[in-house]
Amino acid sequence: MKPNTEVKVGKLILKNPVVTASGTFGYGLEYSQFFDLSLLGAIVIKGLSINPKEGNPPPRIYETPCGMLNSIGLQNIGYSYFVKEKLPFLKRFDTKIIVNFFGENLREYIELAERLNDTDGVHALEMNVSCPNKNSHWRKMGLIPELLKEAVREVRKVTDKTLIIKLSPQVTDIAEMAKICEDEGADAISLINTVPAMVIDIKTRRSVIGNPVGGLSGPAIRPIALRMVWEASKVVQIPIIGIGGIITAEDALQFLIAGAKAVAVGTANFINPLSAMEVIKGIENFLITEGIKDINDLIGTVTD
Amino acid sequence: MKPNTEVKVGKLILKNPVVTASGTFGYGLEYSQFFDLSLLGAIVIKGLSINPKEGNPPPRIYETPCGMLNSIGLQNIGYSYFVKEKLPFLKRFDTKIIVNFFGENLREYIELAERLNDTDGVHALEMNVSCPNKNSHWRKMGLIPELLKEAVREVRKVTDKTLIIKLSPQVTDIAEMAKICEDEGADAISLINTVPAMVIDIKTRRSVIGNPVGGLSGPAIRPIALRMVWEASKVVQIPIIGIGGIITAEDALQFLIAGAKAVAVGTANFINPLSAMEVIKGIENFLITEGIKDINDLIGTVTD
Amino acid sequence: MNKINKLKIIKNQALTDEIHLLSLKVSDPLEAKPGQFFLLKMNERYDPLLGRPLSIFDLEGDKISFLFRVKGKGTKILSKLSLGEEIQITGPFGRWYPFPQGEFAVIAGGIGIASVFYLIKKFPERAYLFYGARNLSEILFYEELKNLCKEVFISTECGRGEYKGVVTETFREKGLKLNLPIYACGPMIMIKELRKILEENQSNLQCFVAVEERMACGLGACLGCVIETTEGFKRVCTEGPVFKIDELKL
Amino acid sequence: MNKINKLKIIKNQALTDEIHLLSLKVSDPLEAKPGQFFLLKMNERYDPLLGRPLSIFDLEGDKISFLFRVKGKGTKILSKLSLGEEIQITGPFGRWYPFPQGEFAVIAGGIGIASVFYLIKKFPERAYLFYGARNLSEILFYEELKNLCKEVFISTECGRGEYKGVVTETFREKGLKLNLPIYACGPMIMIKELRKILEENQSNLQCFVAVEERMACGLGACLGCVIETTEGFKRVCTEGPVFKIDELKL
Ligand SMILES: Cc1cc2nc3c(=O)[nH]c(=O)nc-3n(C[C@H](O)[C@H](O)[C@H](O)COP(=O)(O)OP(=O)(O)OC[C@H]3O[C@@H](n4cnc5c(N)ncnc54)[C@H](O)[C@@H]3O)c2cc1C
Ligand SMILES: Cc1cc2nc3c(=O)[nH]c(=O)nc-3n(C[C@H](O)[C@H](O)[C@H](O)COP(=O)(O)OP(=O)(O)OC[C@H]3O[C@@H](n4cnc5c(N)ncnc54)[C@H](O)[C@@H]3O)c2cc1C
Ligand SMILES: Cc1cc2nc3c(=O)[nH]c(=O)nc-3n(C[C@H](O)[C@H](O)[C@H](O)COP(=O)(O)O)c2cc1C
Ligand SMILES: Cc1cc2nc3c(=O)[nH]c(=O)nc-3n(C[C@H](O)[C@H](O)[C@H](O)COP(=O)(O)O)c2cc1C
Ligand code: FES
Ligand code: FES
């Protein structure tokens, strides 16, 4: 018998716990040539802002040992264009659409959350609190507990759709940040975003990417992400979406066992466009082999 | 002409900027069968405590993508045995001996620093502020600015040998932590210690090592370490020893260019016992090829 | 429809110290157009992590070939793979060279030949090829090219071959006056030089160039491979790699 | 003096689906004793990162051999390396089997044979070998062993071969009464079983066992490979891999 793989994240029911990580799956379209997107638990869209954003100057990516550095700079097409040009296509699939979003300041976060709340076809909001706007105090909302508290509170007020907070790993105590989200009414948290990192070209003595610092992703950071998910899951009740270097079903299962309710496949999509599919299949096989009838019986079963 | 590779770290003059990272080079002895230790800039000894320490239960290590997890638990032979059995051997080499040390509480830190200050043959002290004693408030001195401040201040009082503070990467703002060390009179800082991380065996649903969480090291974390060295070097004047995933001379040069005065070779020693040697040779070759007469002219020359 | 294929290596030959010809056996029928590329993943482990973009060099029957220069870790590993080993290729990706209507001029600098060979082959006896390299030993497939092209002009920096100097100089002298649409691939400095020549001569010849940028996904999703154009950032993998030369900000 | 050697592969043969015999050509003279091991680094990249410990299986003239079971990523890569490729081996490391004075008993479970073969070979016609495996096809080098040993007792779990059941059972029946010092290598469960048998029989026979633990440095520096003994943690790489069985906390 096929085991149950349905999980609940806030008000969303995902047919399986595998979603795509924001920024690594474009607007879905790009991957629809490889497989049926309806098979996914959910699609998380590339970070959206109210207005289109050009992003950072190239070069934007660089390969590191078992990882990659990126400084895309949150390039995106903006809310209106997204709703007009991308959403209709996405609605054709039987999966959940989660929109990752950000603003230049708290006001923009609130405004965009309001609009997304009223947008048909958007099932949930993932709030990226590692917004890299250097001129804004609010840029630090992912790093400073007080700012995070206020930001989540304000955004929570304007949406009753499932609100997920995507946290930055650049903190001492990820559990504290997770707890703040829970206390302020967030429905779930996503862990982790990329880790700030740098590579220097020793010939030019400059960063190998357009910005000095980029975000590290891929298998290299997986053990760090897993530790954070485990730490957070011990203090919050709300679901956690585990993210970071997940390539195979085994990787994903580690996160589920550590306490994640769902997982997002990120950099792996670049290496193999079918990664998310293979993770879904592999999880199912594992459940069958281990005789686990419901994936929810596996989640958080790690013993210290 | 052979370029100058001498660098100054506090009161120490290192013949070249390459040292070994604490815990990855044992007590030196183990590697003396492979090369002449006198060739090293310095040897940093495995973390020492006043009394011998048994360390954590096995298994203690696990390989991760381009990195490794360890939970050695600071096993060491203790101060007295070190002085009696290891130091005489180390004195035979024409290199600097830096003792990495820690205590169960601040009092022990101070006491051991006092003793090391009076110990002939110990040239400098590296204070490990990521001490994993779970029962002590002081355990967090690497994470909480106020604790770090007091700890560095107190230890500084009891030694006039070169005092290096080895910082934890598990903070939001590494530059702030570095600045505290400088303000409290530390001579140098070492960046970074391992990154807390975790791997789960999906069959047993337990951590693959004896402790749930271990420390991640190796090339996987190099871009993270480099970013931190760069950030810290922008706010402090005292020398930084760059550590994290350095395998080749090119890796080491990235750290020097980012602002590190010296570098430590860690996990690389396990892969190739001659790593430190090859890094020294490679740096020299680079200086020659690039026509740089003094390594100090290279340090910190990155352009944003 | 882009596909992921695991293909067997049937040839992996060093043509020079640095340049290798890799041929794979195609199982399912594969279609790709000149100027398009594939992502090649060297091994199953995570170092190197990403696929490496290589232009389709040739595709005939059940054999697809890539011509590559060993540059860093990825291509080094690629150059050492043995016959019979399998390798994952994803693609084809990107915009191809717009098909030439009649005769056309091609400018290839060094390994740039990898991108235009298939174009020349698809439209035999219509190309005037300007092909340059550092020295004669890096001029590859001379006989084939001679047969496929209307004419071949070889330039080398060391001065052996027909013309001494960079390939764009030879083109300035012999190529401009042909008045044909131009297809070019080579190092950035060659592209810049070519644009200067076109501008100086107030030429309004159509000129298509294939450019390179580091890539992750290859299919337009990561936004990692953008270059600056007159219309803002464009993705080399999907809006390129073939661009009109006057679109580029050089 | 331990050394780092880059050696050419002269043989890499699958003996069963899972077990491979790897032989390398020794350039500089190499000395190693039975029970010692080397760290083998599969490639120059960082995934896999660490060397893998393998016991010296055989060393003769200018050829050193390892016998290994494909277990995970490292050994899988190892099993696929081609003839002529070079591989870095560091060592020899660790304490060897104390040399037997006269005759001796050997117990090998599965791939444990890799650790004791060289011991048997060094002291020919003195060993009584108890060798067990899941099934007959995993009993390797039977003819050689037959020639090298005084006697060979083969046990398989499936029941083919001479004895049915686990190797320790055969030893209990046929081995104890030989009253010889014991050298054993095999899975932990076999070691535990062996100790139980010795205890139950109040035997005070000398018994040396080689054990495994994950390793990083192989030379005593990282403290990563410790196991629990009656005298606290000991490093398998330097205080082992050969221990007296009653030292171990099982
Ligand atoms: C569309 C396209 C088609 C190409 N076709 C060919 C071809 O047919 N033959 C050929 O020899 N080369 C071609 N290249 C260049 C080739 O992709 C790079 O030389 C190769 O990726 C270098 O990888 P490496 O691991 O050997 O080098 P490394 O320097 O170790 O690579 C490190 C990283 O930089 C990237 N990188 C390095 N140089 C380049 C580059 N010039 N372009 C893009 N990414 C780069 C790599 O992909 C990798 O992510 C093409 C590039 C593109 C974008
Ligand atoms: C002293 C010693 C001698 C050995 N001799 C042999 C031999 O002659 N033949 C043979 O087939 N095997 C031998 N082993 C076991 C062998 O080292 C492991 O099977 C091998 O390291 C597995 O690596 P992998 O990458 O294939 O597996 P993976 O599971 O992918 O390895 C992941 C990590 O776990 C470690 N690891 C996994 N299993 C073991 C193990 N049993 N012991 C130590 N580390 C392990 C690996 O080194 C690596 O760091 C020996 C082990 C030791 C300690
Ligand atoms: C190219 C790229 C673009 C990304 N863009 C975004 C983004 O727009 N918003 C966001 O919250 N995270 C973004 N991320 C972070 C990923 O969603 C994910 O958190 C991170 O990459 C770690 O997962 P991975 O290791 O599986 O890639 C991006 C990551 C990459 C590699
Ligand atoms: C096995 C092991 C033991 C270590 N022990 C210590 C220690 O005792 N004290 C300390 O300050 N750092 C210790 N470290 C951290 C290293 O000194 C170094 O900071 C870290 O490994 C990052 O460098 P690397 O990536 O080059 O290994 C240890 C690291 C490893 C891998
Ligand atoms: S490589 Fe990802 S968008 Fe071009
Ligand atoms: S492997 Fe490092 S001490 Fe044994």
XYZ file of C-alpha atoms and ligand atoms in Angstrom, chain B residues 61-64 68, chain C residues 45, chain D residues 18-20 35-39 42 48-57 65-78 93-94 111-116 185 210-216 225 236-237 240-242, ligand 2:
114
model
C 34.046 11.824 13.290
C 32.025 11.614 10.116
C 32.709 12.721 6.611
C 30.339 15.249 5.022
C 34.004 16.548 8.211
C 29.904 13.276 -6.352
C 31.228 -6.435 -3.794
C 34.817 -7.401 -3.153
C 37.734 -6.008 -5.105
C 47.786 -5.935 10.712
C 48.956 -2.482 9.682
C 46.992 -0.295 7.322
C 47.289 2.535 4.853
C 45.063 5.504 4.136
C 40.679 8.118 -4.101
C 35.295 12.170 -0.770
C 37.542 14.243 1.425
C 39.378 11.853 3.696
C 41.539 8.856 3.010
C 40.033 5.439 3.621
C 41.821 2.968 5.864
C 42.551 -0.400 4.280
C 44.616 -3.186 5.785
C 47.604 -4.358 3.940
C 46.440 -7.525 2.239
C 47.642 -5.229 -2.575
C 44.459 -4.348 -0.797
C 41.315 -6.387 -0.572
C 38.206 -4.354 0.008
C 34.469 -4.498 0.102
C 32.542 -1.779 -1.719
C 30.668 -0.126 1.087
C 30.027 3.536 0.397
C 31.158 6.369 -1.803
C 34.887 5.987 -1.226
C 35.224 2.317 -1.918
C 32.862 2.666 -4.862
C 35.143 5.189 -6.511
C 38.119 3.023 -5.661
C 50.065 3.013 10.218
C 49.114 1.218 13.401
C 36.277 -9.179 4.556
C 38.260 -9.675 7.791
C 40.422 -11.986 5.704
C 41.994 -8.807 4.289
C 43.696 -8.142 7.599
C 45.017 -11.648 8.337
C 39.413 -10.018 12.373
C 41.875 -6.045 14.715
C 39.029 -3.554 15.004
C 37.690 -0.694 12.896
C 36.662 2.859 13.617
C 36.212 5.861 11.364
C 39.445 7.707 10.822
C 40.667 11.077 9.711
C 39.176 7.067 16.000
C 42.494 2.585 16.797
C 45.006 4.097 14.394
C 45.378 -0.322 17.489
C 43.988 -1.540 15.171
C 45.224 -4.728 16.846
C 42.353 -0.099 10.341
C 41.276 -0.424 9.350
C 41.521 -1.338 8.348
C 40.545 -1.652 7.426
N 40.824 -2.551 6.458
C 39.885 -2.862 5.537
C 40.177 -3.770 4.488
O 41.285 -4.273 4.358
N 39.194 -4.062 3.600
C 37.969 -3.478 3.686
O 37.122 -3.756 2.835
N 37.676 -2.614 4.656
C 38.603 -2.265 5.579
N 38.298 -1.352 6.552
C 36.979 -0.693 6.507
C 37.004 0.422 5.468
O 37.890 1.420 5.899
C 35.611 1.029 5.257
O 34.762 0.079 4.732
C 35.669 2.203 4.294
O 36.340 3.293 4.892
C 34.295 2.645 3.869
O 34.419 3.807 3.094
P 33.303 4.208 2.044
O 33.623 5.569 1.585
O 33.144 3.180 1.016
O 31.997 4.169 2.913
P 31.123 5.337 3.460
O 30.151 4.706 4.354
O 30.618 6.179 2.349
O 32.129 6.136 4.313
C 31.739 7.236 5.030
C 32.747 7.429 6.115
O 32.688 6.404 7.078
C 33.936 5.767 7.237
N 33.706 4.342 7.441
C 32.648 3.656 7.006
N 32.736 2.409 7.411
C 33.867 2.285 8.111
C 34.514 1.233 8.791
N 33.982 0.029 8.866
N 35.691 1.471 9.377
C 36.231 2.680 9.340
N 35.649 3.721 8.734
C 34.501 3.513 8.123
C 34.696 6.086 5.983
O 36.091 6.063 6.164
C 34.198 7.461 5.689
O 34.862 8.419 6.464
C 39.274 -1.047 7.499
C 39.022 -0.104 8.502
C 40.003 0.211 9.421
C 39.717 1.213 10.476
